[in-house]
Amino acid sequence: MAYPKLIKFDTPELWHDCRFRHLTASNLPSLFEEGFGSEVELYVEKTDPAYRAQPSMAMEHGNAVEDFIAEQYRRFTGNRIEDPGKYAVAESAEHPFLSCSPDLFAWHDNELINVQIKSASAFSRGEWYKAIPARVMIQVQAEMYVLGLMMTHVPVYFGGNEFDVFEVEYAKDFMAAIINRASEFWHKNVLANVPPDPDASESAKAALNHLYRSVEKGSSIELDGDELRAALAVYAATSEQIKALETEKSRISNEINAMVGANE
């Protein structure tokens, strides 16, 4: 099996610039509402080089313990590992807008495989054993596709005191669906400069605030009057429903307090 072709950069700035021009494997879960960010945020991230999504504390913790987890993986499996470098990027030959930055490679049963390092809370351990999280599955399938590898090991450090390794094989049909969705987003949204429909997430709100930050006060735009009125009507009705539910919630809370107090 041919060793994956990698582009290696000397600085994080050059690495980020390269990733800006691609949909990376770690970006793709957001297109299926399985990522840490929203589709709108991903759009802004790929169309505005000034925008950088802020890493979560969990992501920063994961980056901080990567070397430790890599060493635990080597000891746990006995596999020989190879570090592709901190600022390495692989680009898909068939779909050049897709790329990935592999964590590690390993030799398993004389076969080169991908290794994607993860850390997770102790509370999520049971869920991992039921099924690997969808966001991780989407990411590693995309990595295998770009790298031309058929297997990924996912070493996971649970809650800082438990460790295990999960094995994922390449799934061609699963990846075909990912490619179709990624291609649609890249060509119809990113390259066409057309924002996707927003969702209710805070990341979408932050991205939209950034996207329209340069709109001048007093400027005007043309809107579809009927569409705007319909949206405002739904907003008003939803606000009234929330208000009514909050009132009912307070009433039930007071009723519970009264019952508890009467039985003390």
mmCIF file of C-alpha atoms in Angstrom:
data_model
loop_
_atom_site.group_PDB
_atom_site.id
_atom_site.type_symbol
_atom_site.label_atom_id
_atom_site.label_comp_id
_atom_site.label_asym_id
_atom_site.label_seq_id
_atom_site.Cartn_x
_atom_site.Cartn_y
_atom_site.Cartn_z
ATOM 1 C CA MET A 1 0.000 0.000 0.000
ATOM 2 C CA ALA A 2 1.347 3.433 -0.984
ATOM 3 C CA TYR A 3 2.196 5.793 1.864
ATOM 4 C CA PRO A 4 -0.243 8.743 1.903
ATOM 5 C CA LYS A 5 1.038 11.893 0.206
ATOM 6 C CA LEU A 6 1.291 14.697 2.749
ATOM 7 C CA ILE A 7 1.870 18.430 2.482
ATOM 8 C CA LYS A 8 3.919 19.550 5.488
ATOM 9 C CA PHE A 9 3.978 23.136 6.722
ATOM 10 C CA ASP A 10 6.470 24.860 8.990
ATOM 11 C CA THR A 11 4.048 27.164 10.807
ATOM 12 C CA PRO A 12 0.477 26.941 12.134
ATOM 13 C CA GLU A 13 -0.422 29.999 10.038
ATOM 14 C CA LEU A 14 0.441 28.248 6.766
ATOM 15 C CA TRP A 15 -1.360 25.123 7.981
ATOM 16 C CA HIS A 16 -4.524 27.110 8.793
ATOM 17 C CA ASP A 17 -4.373 28.859 5.411
ATOM 18 C CA CYS A 18 -4.309 25.474 3.684
ATOM 19 C CA ARG A 19 -7.200 24.140 5.747
ATOM 20 C CA PHE A 20 -9.179 27.310 4.964
ATOM 21 C CA ARG A 21 -9.174 26.284 1.297
ATOM 22 C CA HIS A 22 -10.620 22.829 2.032
ATOM 23 C CA LEU A 23 -13.384 21.019 3.818
ATOM 24 C CA THR A 24 -11.432 19.021 6.372
ATOM 25 C CA ALA A 25 -12.480 15.674 7.806
ATOM 26 C CA SER A 26 -13.134 17.333 11.170
ATOM 27 C CA ASN A 27 -15.405 19.921 9.473
ATOM 28 C CA LEU A 28 -17.750 17.371 7.932
ATOM 29 C CA PRO A 29 -19.789 16.347 11.019
ATOM 30 C CA SER A 30 -21.239 19.893 11.108
ATOM 31 C CA LEU A 31 -22.936 19.220 7.755
ATOM 32 C CA PHE A 32 -24.924 16.448 9.443
ATOM 33 C CA GLU A 33 -25.681 18.369 12.671
ATOM 34 C CA GLU A 34 -23.204 16.131 14.479
ATOM 35 C CA GLY A 35 -20.316 18.567 14.931
ATOM 36 C CA PHE A 36 -19.345 21.011 17.633
ATOM 37 C CA GLY A 37 -20.286 23.917 15.344
ATOM 38 C CA SER A 38 -23.103 24.725 12.937
ATOM 39 C CA GLU A 39 -23.300 24.613 9.157
ATOM 40 C CA VAL A 40 -23.571 28.415 9.079
ATOM 41 C CA GLU A 41 -20.419 28.738 11.161
ATOM 42 C CA LEU A 42 -18.611 26.371 8.797
ATOM 43 C CA TYR A 43 -19.738 28.490 5.834
ATOM 44 C CA VAL A 44 -18.394 31.678 7.414
ATOM 45 C CA GLU A 45 -15.179 29.903 8.381
ATOM 46 C CA LYS A 46 -14.611 28.885 4.738
ATOM 47 C CA THR A 47 -15.555 32.201 3.119
ATOM 48 C CA ASP A 48 -14.012 34.720 5.508
ATOM 49 C CA PRO A 49 -10.314 34.211 6.361
ATOM 50 C CA ALA A 50 -10.687 36.682 9.238
ATOM 51 C CA TYR A 51 -13.083 34.344 11.044
ATOM 52 C CA ARG A 52 -11.749 31.674 13.353
ATOM 53 C CA ALA A 53 -14.107 29.521 15.409
ATOM 54 C CA GLN A 54 -13.008 29.504 19.029
ATOM 55 C CA PRO A 55 -11.895 26.063 20.254
ATOM 56 C CA SER A 56 -13.886 24.651 23.154
ATOM 57 C CA MET A 57 -12.244 23.718 26.436
ATOM 58 C CA ALA A 58 -12.766 20.047 25.562
ATOM 59 C CA MET A 59 -10.928 20.529 22.255
ATOM 60 C CA GLU A 60 -8.032 22.318 23.959
ATOM 61 C CA HIS A 61 -7.801 19.543 26.554
ATOM 62 C CA GLY A 62 -7.787 16.940 23.784
ATOM 63 C CA ASN A 63 -4.913 18.692 22.007
ATOM 64 C CA ALA A 64 -2.958 18.965 25.251
ATOM 65 C CA VAL A 65 -3.048 15.211 25.956
ATOM 66 C CA GLU A 66 -2.520 13.930 22.393
ATOM 67 C CA ASP A 67 1.120 12.915 22.918
ATOM 68 C CA PHE A 68 0.231 11.055 26.126
ATOM 69 C CA ILE A 69 -2.620 9.168 24.417
ATOM 70 C CA ALA A 70 -0.361 8.312 21.463
ATOM 71 C CA GLU A 71 2.156 6.721 23.839
ATOM 72 C CA GLN A 72 -0.614 4.819 25.642
ATOM 73 C CA TYR A 73 -1.846 3.549 22.279
ATOM 74 C CA ARG A 74 1.654 2.319 21.364
ATOM 75 C CA ARG A 75 1.957 0.434 24.667
ATOM 76 C CA PHE A 76 -1.612 -0.900 24.562
ATOM 77 C CA THR A 77 -1.422 -2.306 21.015
ATOM 78 C CA GLY A 78 2.285 -2.877 20.498
ATOM 79 C CA ASN A 79 1.883 -1.256 17.081
ATOM 80 C CA ARG A 80 4.704 0.783 15.610
ATOM 81 C CA ILE A 81 3.500 4.352 15.220
ATOM 82 C CA GLU A 82 4.547 7.120 12.864
ATOM 83 C CA ASP A 83 3.944 10.804 13.512
ATOM 84 C CA PRO A 84 3.021 12.618 10.268
ATOM 85 C CA GLY A 85 3.918 15.950 11.830
ATOM 86 C CA LYS A 86 1.867 18.568 13.618
ATOM 87 C CA TYR A 87 1.179 20.664 10.517
ATOM 88 C CA ALA A 88 0.615 18.000 7.853
ATOM 89 C CA VAL A 89 -2.282 17.973 5.385
ATOM 90 C CA ALA A 90 -3.430 15.288 2.947
ATOM 91 C CA GLU A 91 -5.633 16.288 0.011
ATOM 92 C CA SER A 92 -8.114 14.051 -1.824
ATOM 93 C CA ALA A 93 -7.002 13.296 -5.384
ATOM 94 C CA GLU A 94 -10.579 12.764 -6.609
ATOM 95 C CA HIS A 95 -12.192 15.632 -4.674
ATOM 96 C CA PRO A 96 -9.473 18.267 -4.077
ATOM 97 C CA PHE A 97 -11.717 20.334 -1.800
ATOM 98 C CA LEU A 98 -11.529 17.520 0.803
ATOM 99 C CA SER A 99 -8.536 17.204 3.109
ATOM 100 C CA CYS A 100 -7.476 15.926 6.511
ATOM 101 C CA SER A 101 -4.692 16.369 9.046
ATOM 102 C CA PRO A 102 -3.920 12.895 10.426
ATOM 103 C CA ASP A 103 -2.972 12.490 14.089
ATOM 104 C CA LEU A 104 -0.903 9.336 13.651
ATOM 105 C CA PHE A 105 -0.214 6.374 11.426
ATOM 106 C CA ALA A 106 0.406 2.884 12.762
ATOM 107 C CA TRP A 107 1.489 -0.487 11.415
ATOM 108 C CA HIS A 108 -1.131 -3.065 12.389
ATOM 109 C CA ASP A 109 -0.768 -6.655 11.126
ATOM 110 C CA ASN A 110 1.728 -5.370 8.533
ATOM 111 C CA GLU A 111 -0.836 -2.854 7.226
ATOM 112 C CA LEU A 112 -0.587 0.924 7.473
ATOM 113 C CA ILE A 113 -3.645 2.308 9.266
ATOM 114 C CA ASN A 114 -4.961 5.678 10.355
ATOM 115 C CA VAL A 115 -5.059 6.600 14.056
ATOM 116 C CA GLN A 116 -7.444 9.309 15.286
ATOM 117 C CA ILE A 117 -6.811 10.308 18.912
ATOM 118 C CA LYS A 118 -9.746 11.245 21.138
ATOM 119 C CA SER A 119 -10.413 12.120 24.758
ATOM 120 C CA ALA A 120 -13.885 11.861 26.265
ATOM 121 C CA SER A 121 -15.678 12.220 29.581
ATOM 122 C CA ALA A 122 -16.041 9.206 31.834
ATOM 123 C CA PHE A 123 -19.836 9.572 31.548
ATOM 124 C CA SER A 124 -19.714 8.972 27.768
ATOM 125 C CA ARG A 125 -17.868 5.669 28.060
ATOM 126 C CA GLY A 126 -21.019 3.537 27.917
ATOM 127 C CA GLU A 127 -22.229 5.343 24.807
ATOM 128 C CA TRP A 128 -18.937 4.663 23.027
ATOM 129 C CA TYR A 129 -19.338 0.935 23.650
ATOM 130 C CA LYS A 130 -22.868 1.019 22.241
ATOM 131 C CA ALA A 131 -21.781 2.878 19.093
ATOM 132 C CA ILE A 132 -18.921 5.143 18.136
ATOM 133 C CA PRO A 133 -20.281 8.733 18.088
ATOM 134 C CA ALA A 134 -21.522 9.807 14.660
ATOM 135 C CA ARG A 135 -19.216 12.850 14.574
ATOM 136 C CA VAL A 136 -16.201 10.573 15.057
ATOM 137 C CA MET A 137 -17.436 8.038 12.502
ATOM 138 C CA ILE A 138 -17.921 10.755 9.865
ATOM 139 C CA GLN A 139 -14.476 12.195 10.565
ATOM 140 C CA VAL A 140 -12.544 8.926 10.400
ATOM 141 C CA GLN A 141 -14.370 7.708 7.293
ATOM 142 C CA ALA A 142 -13.378 10.949 5.558
ATOM 143 C CA GLU A 143 -9.793 10.592 6.774
ATOM 144 C CA MET A 144 -9.551 7.057 5.402
ATOM 145 C CA TYR A 145 -11.006 8.198 2.078
ATOM 146 C CA VAL A 146 -8.519 11.050 1.705
ATOM 147 C CA LEU A 147 -5.558 8.965 2.900
ATOM 148 C CA GLY A 148 -6.451 5.853 0.909
ATOM 149 C CA LEU A 149 -6.383 3.656 4.035
ATOM 150 C CA MET A 150 -8.839 0.918 4.968
ATOM 151 C CA MET A 151 -8.764 0.970 8.773
ATOM 152 C CA THR A 152 -8.674 3.454 11.633
ATOM 153 C CA HIS A 153 -7.888 2.892 15.278
ATOM 154 C CA VAL A 154 -9.490 5.381 17.650
ATOM 155 C CA PRO A 155 -7.682 5.406 21.006
ATOM 156 C CA VAL A 156 -9.885 7.107 23.612
ATOM 157 C CA TYR A 157 -8.884 8.406 27.024
ATOM 158 C CA PHE A 158 -12.008 8.433 29.213
ATOM 159 C CA GLY A 159 -12.154 10.906 32.066
ATOM 160 C CA GLY A 160 -8.415 10.913 32.580
ATOM 161 C CA ASN A 161 -8.233 7.391 34.022
ATOM 162 C CA GLU A 162 -9.582 4.821 31.519
ATOM 163 C CA PHE A 163 -8.252 3.910 28.090
ATOM 164 C CA ASP A 164 -9.430 1.779 25.178
ATOM 165 C CA VAL A 165 -9.019 1.466 21.414
ATOM 166 C CA PHE A 166 -11.902 1.227 18.919
ATOM 167 C CA GLU A 167 -11.460 -0.210 15.420
ATOM 168 C CA VAL A 168 -13.265 1.252 12.395
ATOM 169 C CA GLU A 169 -13.165 -0.167 8.871
ATOM 170 C CA TYR A 170 -13.673 1.921 5.756
ATOM 171 C CA ALA A 171 -17.305 1.916 4.558
ATOM 172 C CA LYS A 172 -17.587 2.880 0.884
ATOM 173 C CA ASP A 173 -21.369 3.432 0.795
ATOM 174 C CA PHE A 174 -21.299 5.484 4.005
ATOM 175 C CA MET A 175 -18.522 7.649 2.577
ATOM 176 C CA ALA A 176 -20.391 8.137 -0.719
ATOM 177 C CA ALA A 177 -23.211 9.862 1.201
ATOM 178 C CA ILE A 178 -20.681 12.075 3.002
ATOM 179 C CA ILE A 179 -19.039 13.071 -0.282
ATOM 180 C CA ASN A 180 -22.399 13.960 -1.865
ATOM 181 C CA ARG A 181 -23.326 16.220 1.046
ATOM 182 C CA ALA A 182 -19.864 17.801 1.241
ATOM 183 C CA SER A 183 -19.798 18.459 -2.509
ATOM 184 C CA GLU A 184 -23.229 20.074 -2.384
ATOM 185 C CA PHE A 185 -22.184 22.381 0.461
ATOM 186 C CA TRP A 186 -18.840 23.276 -1.138
ATOM 187 C CA HIS A 187 -20.228 24.102 -4.581
ATOM 188 C CA LYS A 188 -23.706 25.465 -3.781
ATOM 189 C CA ASN A 189 -22.791 27.395 -0.643
ATOM 190 C CA VAL A 190 -19.070 28.097 -0.295
ATOM 191 C CA LEU A 191 -18.080 28.633 -3.939
ATOM 192 C CA ALA A 192 -21.445 30.239 -4.799
ATOM 193 C CA ASN A 193 -21.131 32.515 -1.741
ATOM 194 C CA VAL A 194 -24.649 31.586 -0.605
ATOM 195 C CA PRO A 195 -25.087 31.123 3.181
ATOM 196 C CA PRO A 196 -26.987 27.989 4.247
ATOM 197 C CA ASP A 197 -30.153 28.299 6.291
ATOM 198 C CA PRO A 198 -29.306 29.049 9.947
ATOM 199 C CA ASP A 199 -30.224 26.802 12.838
ATOM 200 C CA ALA A 200 -30.911 27.727 16.462
ATOM 201 C CA SER A 201 -27.361 27.157 17.752
ATOM 202 C CA GLU A 202 -25.196 29.734 19.483
ATOM 203 C CA SER A 203 -22.424 29.032 16.973
ATOM 204 C CA ALA A 204 -24.772 29.996 14.118
ATOM 205 C CA LYS A 205 -25.684 33.197 15.963
ATOM 206 C CA ALA A 206 -22.017 34.104 16.473
ATOM 207 C CA ALA A 207 -21.184 33.339 12.843
ATOM 208 C CA LEU A 208 -24.077 35.434 11.528
ATOM 209 C CA ASN A 209 -23.068 38.343 13.769
ATOM 210 C CA HIS A 210 -19.587 38.120 12.265
ATOM 211 C CA LEU A 211 -20.904 37.741 8.713
ATOM 212 C CA TYR A 212 -23.010 40.894 8.886
ATOM 213 C CA ARG A 213 -20.769 42.928 11.180
ATOM 214 C CA SER A 214 -19.876 45.353 8.386
ATOM 215 C CA VAL A 215 -23.460 46.374 7.532
ATOM 216 C CA GLU A 216 -23.623 50.155 7.959
ATOM 217 C CA LYS A 217 -26.166 51.730 10.254
ATOM 218 C CA GLY A 218 -28.938 53.322 8.243
ATOM 219 C CA SER A 219 -28.294 51.181 5.153
ATOM 220 C CA SER A 220 -31.179 49.302 3.557
ATOM 221 C CA ILE A 221 -31.650 45.986 1.772
ATOM 222 C CA GLU A 222 -34.520 44.519 -0.209
ATOM 223 C CA LEU A 223 -36.487 41.753 1.483
ATOM 224 C CA ASP A 224 -39.390 39.603 0.429
ATOM 225 C CA GLY A 225 -42.258 41.309 2.268
ATOM 226 C CA ASP A 226 -44.500 38.252 2.499
ATOM 227 C CA GLU A 227 -41.631 36.027 3.648
ATOM 228 C CA LEU A 228 -40.563 38.556 6.276
ATOM 229 C CA ARG A 229 -44.108 39.024 7.590
ATOM 230 C CA ALA A 230 -44.531 35.252 7.830
ATOM 231 C CA ALA A 231 -41.266 34.890 9.737
ATOM 232 C CA LEU A 232 -42.211 37.726 12.130
ATOM 233 C CA ALA A 233 -45.623 36.145 12.728
ATOM 234 C CA VAL A 234 -44.026 32.789 13.585
ATOM 235 C CA TYR A 235 -41.541 34.560 15.867
ATOM 236 C CA ALA A 236 -44.330 36.413 17.694
ATOM 237 C CA ALA A 237 -46.432 33.254 18.074
ATOM 238 C CA THR A 238 -43.440 31.280 19.348
ATOM 239 C CA SER A 239 -42.628 34.030 21.851
ATOM 240 C CA GLU A 240 -46.191 33.889 23.168
ATOM 241 C CA GLN A 241 -45.986 30.091 23.489
ATOM 242 C CA ILE A 242 -42.726 30.371 25.430
ATOM 243 C CA LYS A 243 -44.254 32.985 27.724
ATOM 244 C CA ALA A 244 -47.287 30.772 28.362
ATOM 245 C CA LEU A 245 -45.071 27.743 29.061
ATOM 246 C CA GLU A 246 -42.900 29.745 31.465
ATOM 247 C CA THR A 247 -46.045 30.851 33.311
ATOM 248 C CA GLU A 248 -47.291 27.257 33.502
ATOM 249 C CA LYS A 249 -43.856 26.115 34.671
ATOM 250 C CA SER A 250 -43.925 28.677 37.500
ATOM 251 C CA ARG A 251 -47.451 27.623 38.486
ATOM 252 C CA ILE A 252 -46.486 23.932 38.654
ATOM 253 C CA SER A 253 -43.322 24.788 40.612
ATOM 254 C CA ASN A 254 -45.377 26.725 43.178
ATOM 255 C CA GLU A 255 -47.861 23.862 43.389
ATOM 256 C CA ILE A 256 -45.059 21.372 44.059
ATOM 257 C CA ASN A 257 -43.551 23.660 46.718
ATOM 258 C CA ALA A 258 -46.957 23.990 48.377
ATOM 259 C CA MET A 259 -47.441 20.183 48.466
ATOM 260 C CA VAL A 260 -43.953 19.613 49.833
ATOM 261 C CA GLY A 261 -44.383 22.355 52.427
ATOM 262 C CA ALA A 262 -47.738 20.979 53.581
ATOM 263 C CA ASN A 263 -46.156 17.569 54.289
ATOM 264 C CA GLU A 264 -43.092 18.741 56.227
#
